[in-house]
Amino acid sequence: MGRLTAVVALILFAFSSVVSPDGGIKKEAKSKTEHYRHPRSPEPTTQSTQPTGKCSYTFIVPQQKITGAICLSTKNPEDSSGAVNKMELEDLRLELSRQQRQIEHLKQVVEVNGSLLNEVKFLRKESRNMNSQVTQLYTQLLHEIIQKKDQALEATQLENRLLNATALVLRVSASYQELESKYGALTSLLNNHSLAIAHLEKRCQLRANAVPTHGTQTQQSFVLPPQVQEVPLSPVGNQNQSQNQGESSNEIQRDQTDKQSQERPRWQAVQPPPASSINTPTERPFFSSAETKTPGPWRDCQHALAEGGSASGIYLIRPRNVNRLLQLWCEQSHADGGWAVIQRRQDGSVNFFRTWEHYKQGFGNIDGEYWLGLENLYWLTAQEAYKLLVLMEDWQGRQVHAEYDSFRVEPESDSYRLRLGQYQGDAGDSLSWHNNKAFTTLDRDRDAYTGNCAHYQKGGWWYHMCAHSNLNGVWYKGGHYRSRYQDGVYWAEFRGGSYSLKKVTMMIKPIQH
């Protein structure tokens, strides 16, 4: 009996929770009830005997022996749960409102903080940019500081070099002045010796040429150095002549070594040049310094041209088989180039009345008037066969040339004797007369004349008796000059011996085989 009562109470409790107050069945409770079964009970079966629209349920509960007391609550569960749910619902609503307000507040804070965060990010980015710019500026500043320090150091070094160079220049200038004074003293001594020698020559000539007349008188006669003579337009005999625009022709007097013994010359006796008429050297014997056109060194100008040196200028040359460096002017634009300039006259800026040592070593300005030097000329022409080209220009602008198919000089032991080949050109041949002759200067007489031709011609040359050409003579401006002696820059077959040429250039070049 007690077991049945518990089952009925359980069924009523379950039904009250399923059926709504208005008689409807709660879907959720229904669903739960439909699925409720005892674990050991079989599958429930339902039979619908009620009319349509009403449902009835039949539950078959297995019999189970219940032990212990059964407690049943007498309170209405709906009232109790309803009261509790309303209070909780109010609390939940309040809490929800409060949380919504907090959410709204947090949203506002997030919006403000978001803008601040963006600004902070932007400022951080700007800060990084500024840091990079500051670093760059600092690097630039450091580089400029280092550069200024280097420049200051270079300026200090340059100042020191300049001071050293100035001191060196002062020492060189003092040495040069001392050497110049010594050179002046030596020149004066040499002039005195020259005067003494000339006086002795005069006495010898007086003694040799004295001829007695009527037993008491003597007639004196002296031999002039052979000169280029001015002749009429209609020459007599077979003398060479050249006529230029109505001017009087000029003739070369040939060798007179045999004639002088047969007939007496008709010229007036000439005294040796006085000391005041001798132009003593006033310049240093060596070349002025100049920058070379290319590094080199080359064997000669033809070698430099073959290696790409196509511009005329100063080149560094080392002849073959000699450890000797020299600078000279290479003319690369005239007649296929490769010409080494060994002598140039153009403005009278250099004095060519010099001693043997000067003519041996060379002197002048390489880019102006200069003489290459006999020793340099010997080493150049000793390495292979060369030819000679002489370019000349008068004061009316007329230009002529003389070319010789071979040219060389012997060593100093043979007084740099001239060896010359065959002539061709339009200037006339005024150098072959000097072939096989030794070089003569004012202090070393190697000519065939009884006196020293260098004293009369005021230069250094391969003099004979004395000269048909004197390209190292005195440079007179204007052409025709007045002088007691024929001492100008002349080429006898071109304008004669009394005409000083305006420009002269002597050049050599290897013979092309």
XYZ file of C-alpha atoms in Angstrom:
513
model
C 0.000 0.000 0.000
C 2.769 2.417 0.872
C 4.558 1.572 -2.348
C 1.495 2.449 -4.436
C 1.097 5.771 -2.685
C 4.683 6.776 -3.555
C 4.171 5.888 -7.198
C 0.960 7.915 -7.436
C 2.632 10.920 -5.810
C 5.494 10.721 -8.262
C 3.112 10.558 -11.221
C 1.130 13.564 -9.991
C 4.313 15.605 -9.480
C 5.491 14.794 -12.950
C 2.136 15.587 -14.497
C 1.838 18.910 -12.666
C 5.195 19.978 -14.036
C 4.127 19.024 -17.571
C 0.579 20.410 -17.802
C 0.309 24.199 -17.917
C -2.276 25.997 -15.722
C -4.533 26.543 -18.706
C -4.668 22.830 -19.458
C -1.927 22.790 -22.167
C 1.090 20.549 -22.100
C 4.543 22.143 -21.871
C 6.623 21.039 -24.761
C 9.803 20.869 -22.820
C 8.236 18.856 -19.999
C 6.499 16.687 -22.495
C 9.747 16.058 -24.262
C 11.411 15.171 -20.995
C 8.552 12.957 -19.947
C 8.449 11.154 -23.262
C 12.052 10.270 -22.927
C 11.906 9.302 -19.293
C 12.019 5.662 -18.539
C 13.419 3.566 -15.887
C 16.661 1.966 -16.720
C 15.308 -1.534 -16.211
C 11.823 -0.988 -17.640
C 10.907 -2.086 -21.149
C 10.028 0.323 -23.912
C 6.754 2.088 -23.019
C 3.728 1.670 -25.194
C 1.015 4.229 -25.646
C -2.543 3.725 -26.700
C -4.716 6.641 -27.592
C -8.355 6.019 -26.518
C -9.226 9.661 -26.013
C -10.825 11.834 -28.627
C -8.792 13.935 -30.980
C -7.127 16.952 -29.335
C -6.569 15.326 -25.948
C -3.618 13.187 -24.964
C -3.414 10.624 -22.286
C -0.359 8.780 -21.059
C -0.117 5.433 -19.482
C 3.046 4.650 -17.564
C 3.926 1.135 -16.662
C 6.244 1.228 -13.684
C 7.876 -1.975 -12.699
C 7.316 -3.086 -9.257
C 10.223 -2.361 -6.997
C 10.551 -2.939 -3.388
C 11.068 0.425 -1.682
C 12.995 0.415 1.536
C 13.415 3.373 3.789
C 11.326 6.454 4.418
C 9.796 8.504 1.618
C 9.785 12.307 2.085
C 7.315 14.472 0.201
C 7.454 18.274 0.141
C 4.112 19.933 0.770
C 5.179 23.348 -0.646
C 4.123 24.432 -4.068
C 7.282 24.255 -6.167
C 5.929 26.750 -8.659
C 5.395 29.446 -6.053
C 8.779 28.960 -4.458
C 10.737 28.856 -7.724
C 8.739 31.796 -9.084
C 9.579 34.011 -6.135
C 13.186 33.133 -6.306
C 13.330 33.680 -10.033
C 11.805 37.170 -9.891
C 14.335 38.375 -7.337
C 17.182 36.905 -9.262
C 15.757 38.377 -12.436
C 15.701 41.847 -10.842
C 19.259 41.407 -9.665
C 20.253 40.181 -13.055
C 18.600 43.165 -14.693
C 20.376 45.578 -12.374
C 23.641 43.829 -12.898
C 23.036 43.832 -16.631
C 22.305 47.563 -16.625
C 25.405 48.234 -14.570
C 27.521 46.113 -16.849
C 26.027 47.842 -19.901
C 26.958 51.184 -18.414
C 30.420 49.906 -17.720
C 30.637 48.601 -21.268
C 29.579 51.983 -22.618
C 32.144 53.666 -20.416
C 34.756 51.190 -21.491
C 33.857 51.826 -25.141
C 34.385 55.557 -24.643
C 37.635 54.908 -22.846
C 38.733 52.550 -25.609
C 37.905 55.146 -28.254
C 39.884 57.813 -26.407
C 42.698 55.429 -25.715
C 42.657 54.279 -29.354
C 43.187 57.839 -30.613
C 45.883 58.299 -28.012
C 47.451 55.022 -29.089
C 47.456 56.156 -32.717
C 49.058 59.401 -31.684
C 51.599 57.511 -29.623
C 52.363 55.259 -32.596
C 52.709 58.281 -34.868
C 54.981 59.976 -32.340
C 57.062 56.837 -32.055
C 57.384 56.714 -35.833
C 58.345 60.393 -35.937
C 60.799 59.753 -33.139
C 62.422 56.948 -35.103
C 62.634 59.200 -38.165
C 64.115 61.986 -36.081
C 66.594 59.558 -34.581
C 67.684 58.417 -38.044
C 67.999 62.039 -39.205
C 69.948 62.969 -36.098
C 72.217 59.961 -36.661
C 72.723 60.972 -40.288
C 73.461 64.564 -39.322
C 75.845 63.397 -36.654
C 77.619 61.169 -39.178
C 77.837 64.061 -41.638
C 79.148 66.360 -38.952
C 81.705 63.804 -37.891
C 82.765 63.300 -41.512
C 83.103 67.055 -42.040
C 85.105 67.375 -38.841
C 87.437 64.595 -39.970
C 87.644 66.186 -43.429
C 88.493 69.571 -41.950
C 91.129 67.970 -39.785
C 92.590 66.244 -42.849
C 92.485 69.496 -44.797
C 94.142 71.309 -41.936
C 96.790 68.593 -41.808
C 97.294 68.786 -45.570
C 97.503 72.573 -45.367
C 100.107 72.272 -42.645
C 102.078 69.755 -44.682
C 101.784 71.990 -47.752
C 102.992 74.967 -45.750
C 105.934 72.929 -44.523
C 106.722 71.827 -48.068
C 106.407 75.396 -49.287
C 108.747 76.588 -46.556
C 111.207 73.835 -47.416
C 110.936 74.653 -51.105
C 111.411 78.358 -50.375
C 114.460 77.613 -48.287
C 115.787 75.338 -51.033
C 115.144 78.022 -53.661
C 116.983 80.552 -51.540
C 119.915 78.202 -51.154
C 119.902 77.422 -54.875
C 119.667 81.129 -55.683
C 122.587 81.878 -53.409
C 124.565 79.038 -54.964
C 123.625 80.229 -58.435
C 124.731 83.785 -57.644
C 127.991 82.438 -56.312
C 128.462 80.299 -59.409
C 127.518 83.227 -61.620
C 130.147 85.426 -59.985
C 132.715 82.646 -60.419
C 131.585 82.177 -63.993
C 131.950 85.901 -64.645
C 135.464 85.789 -63.256
C 136.303 82.786 -65.441
C 134.779 84.509 -68.462
C 136.879 87.612 -67.844
C 139.956 85.436 -67.521
C 139.042 83.637 -70.726
C 138.553 86.931 -72.538
C 141.948 88.087 -71.358
C 143.473 84.864 -72.608
C 141.641 85.265 -75.920
C 143.014 88.790 -76.283
C 146.491 87.563 -75.527
C 146.127 84.767 -78.077
C 144.783 87.215 -80.668
C 147.711 89.546 -79.991
C 150.135 86.673 -80.463
C 148.369 85.628 -83.669
C 148.638 89.204 -84.918
C 152.343 89.267 -84.251
C 152.774 85.910 -85.944
C 150.841 87.118 -88.987
C 152.874 90.330 -89.118
C 156.069 88.337 -89.038
C 154.883 85.789 -91.608
C 153.354 88.237 -94.114
C 155.918 91.004 -93.928
C 157.230 91.733 -97.540
C 160.271 94.132 -97.934
C 159.856 96.946 -100.532
C 162.827 99.167 -101.560
C 164.804 97.471 -98.790
C 163.348 99.599 -95.970
C 159.548 99.399 -96.121
C 157.259 96.444 -95.381
C 153.754 95.843 -96.626
C 151.445 94.008 -94.288
C 148.711 91.684 -95.400
C 146.374 89.473 -93.348
C 144.110 86.614 -94.251
C 140.419 87.146 -93.479
C 138.239 84.240 -92.488
C 136.301 83.233 -95.626
C 132.993 85.056 -95.810
C 129.852 85.049 -97.906
C 130.271 87.941 -100.325
C 127.722 90.312 -101.843
C 128.019 90.166 -105.682
C 126.388 92.090 -108.584
C 123.300 90.813 -110.358
C 125.449 89.621 -113.288
C 128.046 87.353 -111.702
C 131.454 86.783 -113.230
C 132.780 83.273 -113.759
C 131.122 80.139 -112.417
C 130.231 81.372 -108.921
C 126.976 80.162 -107.289
C 124.282 82.794 -106.911
C 120.679 83.263 -105.792
C 118.396 86.239 -106.473
C 115.431 87.239 -104.239
C 113.011 89.995 -105.367
C 115.470 92.479 -106.816
C 117.994 92.212 -103.982
C 121.657 91.668 -104.741
C 122.770 88.070 -105.045
C 125.043 86.356 -102.550
C 127.964 84.080 -103.288
C 129.932 81.616 -101.226
C 133.684 81.870 -101.387
C 135.076 78.361 -101.690
C 138.154 76.820 -100.065
C 141.188 78.982 -100.415
C 143.883 76.932 -98.794
C 145.701 76.547 -102.144
C 144.684 79.934 -103.613
C 146.063 81.888 -100.679
C 149.543 80.550 -101.427
C 149.271 81.499 -105.137
C 147.688 84.932 -105.121
C 147.260 87.634 -102.560
C 143.680 88.367 -101.539
C 142.331 91.817 -102.266
C 140.450 92.191 -98.965
C 141.439 94.535 -96.248
C 143.191 93.067 -93.256
C 140.907 92.298 -90.346
C 141.865 92.437 -86.685
C 140.576 89.863 -84.187
C 137.369 90.903 -82.452
C 137.894 93.130 -79.412
C 136.791 92.018 -75.988
C 133.831 94.381 -76.002
C 132.414 92.785 -79.145
C 132.457 89.254 -77.744
C 129.106 88.240 -76.318
C 130.026 86.316 -73.241
C 127.633 83.634 -72.033
C 125.208 84.875 -69.439
C 122.967 81.830 -69.033
C 123.247 78.499 -67.313
C 124.663 75.725 -69.510
C 121.836 73.260 -69.031
C 118.171 73.077 -69.953
C 115.414 74.726 -67.992
C 113.103 72.288 -66.234
C 109.939 71.229 -68.044
C 107.213 68.617 -67.769
C 107.322 65.711 -70.151
C 104.397 64.983 -72.462
C 104.283 61.276 -71.598
C 105.994 59.179 -68.902
C 108.320 57.193 -71.160
C 111.174 56.855 -71.402
C 111.279 56.242 -75.136
C 114.175 55.301 -77.380
C 113.559 58.318 -79.602
C 110.641 60.356 -80.955
C 109.817 57.747 -83.601
C 109.492 55.150 -80.844
C 107.236 57.491 -78.851
C 105.074 58.045 -81.947
C 104.773 54.305 -82.513
C 103.647 53.857 -78.884
C 100.843 56.406 -79.219
C 102.590 59.721 -78.507
C 100.996 61.607 -81.384
C 101.113 65.104 -79.856
C 104.117 67.369 -80.255
C 105.801 68.265 -76.988
C 108.512 67.392 -74.489
C 109.314 63.681 -74.188
C 111.643 61.711 -71.934
C 114.202 59.816 -74.027
C 116.690 57.065 -73.125
C 118.910 56.068 -76.071
C 119.709 52.407 -76.531
C 122.844 50.953 -74.886
C 123.317 53.879 -72.497
C 121.936 54.646 -69.050
C 121.270 58.291 -69.897
C 117.944 60.124 -69.654
C 117.309 63.327 -71.561
C 114.407 65.592 -72.413
C 113.811 66.887 -75.912
C 111.061 68.278 -78.095
C 109.381 65.756 -80.388
C 107.729 67.193 -83.485
C 104.931 64.736 -84.284
C 102.864 66.847 -86.699
C 105.417 67.616 -89.438
C 106.231 65.197 -92.261
C 104.661 62.089 -90.637
C 106.095 62.922 -87.200
C 108.850 61.191 -85.253
C 111.271 64.151 -85.511
C 113.600 64.952 -82.582
C 114.404 68.679 -82.451
C 118.141 69.108 -81.753
C 118.319 72.894 -82.294
C 115.841 75.773 -82.511
C 116.206 79.523 -83.076
C 113.139 81.761 -83.054
C 113.371 84.892 -80.891
C 116.949 85.509 -79.713
C 116.063 84.734 -76.086
C 119.068 82.407 -75.607
C 122.717 83.304 -76.048
C 124.504 80.751 -78.265
C 128.022 82.185 -77.866
C 129.114 79.575 -75.319
C 131.928 77.304 -74.272
C 132.687 73.702 -75.165
C 131.086 72.327 -71.998
C 127.835 74.148 -72.740
C 127.666 72.795 -76.278
C 128.522 69.347 -74.983
C 125.776 69.160 -72.333
C 123.146 71.338 -74.028
C 121.424 74.570 -72.969
C 118.328 76.725 -73.443
C 114.586 76.155 -73.081
C 113.243 72.941 -74.573
C 109.962 74.569 -75.602
C 111.824 77.612 -76.989
C 115.356 78.227 -78.195
C 117.762 75.462 -77.247
C 120.664 73.234 -78.234
C 120.248 69.537 -77.411
C 123.929 68.900 -76.627
C 126.674 67.166 -78.580
C 126.937 64.268 -76.133
C 123.190 63.611 -76.331
C 123.380 63.958 -80.102
C 126.178 61.394 -80.228
C 124.240 58.795 -78.209
C 121.079 59.347 -80.253
C 122.765 58.953 -83.636
C 124.885 56.024 -82.435
C 121.886 53.733 -81.811
C 120.732 53.647 -85.462
C 120.857 55.533 -88.777
C 119.261 58.995 -88.778
C 118.525 61.683 -91.324
C 118.612 65.463 -90.830
C 115.986 68.076 -91.717
C 116.687 71.822 -91.455
C 113.665 74.161 -91.615
C 114.289 77.882 -92.217
C 112.152 81.011 -92.496
C 113.153 84.553 -93.415
C 111.597 87.807 -92.223
C 109.256 87.949 -95.233
C 107.672 84.620 -94.284
C 109.374 82.528 -96.947
C 109.990 78.970 -95.739
C 112.551 76.542 -97.173
C 114.104 73.259 -96.099
C 117.271 71.240 -96.504
C 117.272 67.480 -95.928
C 120.255 65.105 -95.706
C 119.692 61.372 -96.030
C 122.164 60.518 -93.241
C 123.434 62.342 -90.168
C 125.569 61.460 -87.154
C 128.359 62.839 -84.993
C 131.472 61.132 -83.700
C 132.297 60.883 -79.969
C 134.047 63.623 -78.012
C 137.408 61.958 -78.554
C 137.023 62.967 -82.230
C 135.637 66.435 -81.346
C 132.093 65.387 -82.342
C 133.048 65.347 -86.013
C 130.118 65.744 -88.438
C 129.146 62.911 -90.806
C 126.612 63.989 -93.411
C 124.823 62.322 -96.341
C 123.361 63.531 -99.631
C 121.365 66.784 -99.838
C 117.897 67.446 -101.189
C 115.530 70.383 -100.723
C 114.855 73.968 -101.827
C 117.105 75.937 -99.431
C 120.401 75.194 -101.143
C 123.215 73.083 -99.746
C 125.155 75.104 -97.185
C 126.097 72.277 -94.809
C 127.949 69.766 -96.972
C 130.925 72.164 -96.943
C 131.152 71.420 -93.196
C 131.033 67.630 -93.634
C 133.776 65.674 -91.840
C 134.724 68.774 -89.806
C 135.226 68.872 -86.040
C 133.148 71.057 -83.746
C 134.657 74.365 -82.637
C 133.765 76.703 -79.760
C 135.312 79.893 -78.400
C 137.483 77.902 -75.962
C 138.321 74.903 -78.193
C 139.557 75.617 -81.712
C 139.225 72.684 -84.100
C 138.689 74.526 -87.439
C 141.092 74.798 -90.390
C 141.459 78.559 -90.150
C 144.596 80.066 -88.637
C 142.467 81.895 -86.081
C 139.416 80.718 -84.159
C 136.300 80.929 -86.328
C 134.069 80.826 -83.231
C 135.435 84.265 -82.205
C 134.348 85.769 -85.507
C 131.122 83.839 -85.992
C 130.160 84.210 -82.293
C 128.835 80.689 -81.945
C 129.703 76.998 -81.965
C 129.641 75.020 -85.213
C 131.453 72.554 -87.425
C 133.583 75.395 -88.765
C 135.997 74.955 -91.655
C 137.378 78.147 -93.295
C 135.116 79.480 -91.647
C 131.417 78.891 -92.494
C 128.838 78.561 -95.246
C 126.216 78.168 -92.542
C 126.173 79.572 -89.009
C 122.890 78.521 -87.434
C 124.260 79.030 -83.883
C 125.327 82.632 -84.523
C 123.842 85.906 -83.265
C 120.075 86.260 -83.838
C 119.617 89.684 -85.458
C 116.141 91.078 -85.798
C 114.961 92.231 -89.201
C 117.091 90.166 -91.557
C 119.931 92.300 -92.925
C 122.349 93.321 -90.201
C 125.467 95.419 -89.864
C 128.373 93.800 -88.137
C 132.122 93.839 -88.539
C 131.977 90.081 -88.956
C 129.471 87.688 -90.492
C 128.172 86.434 -87.167
C 124.407 86.228 -87.792
C 122.154 83.181 -88.090
C 122.641 82.529 -91.807
C 122.447 79.843 -94.471
C 124.609 81.080 -97.304
C 122.626 79.517 -100.153
C 119.455 81.089 -98.777
C 119.619 84.896 -98.416
C 123.417 85.013 -98.009
C 125.753 85.553 -95.086
C 124.668 89.102 -94.242
C 121.060 88.103 -93.626
C 120.048 86.726 -90.226
C 117.166 84.289 -90.510
C 114.033 84.640 -88.392
C 113.437 80.943 -87.545
C 115.604 77.846 -87.790
C 114.871 74.296 -86.628
C 117.178 71.273 -86.922
C 115.474 67.878 -86.541
C 116.586 64.250 -86.874
C 114.586 61.084 -87.468
C 115.448 57.377 -87.920
C 115.722 56.282 -91.526
C 112.737 54.109 -92.498
C 113.956 50.885 -94.106
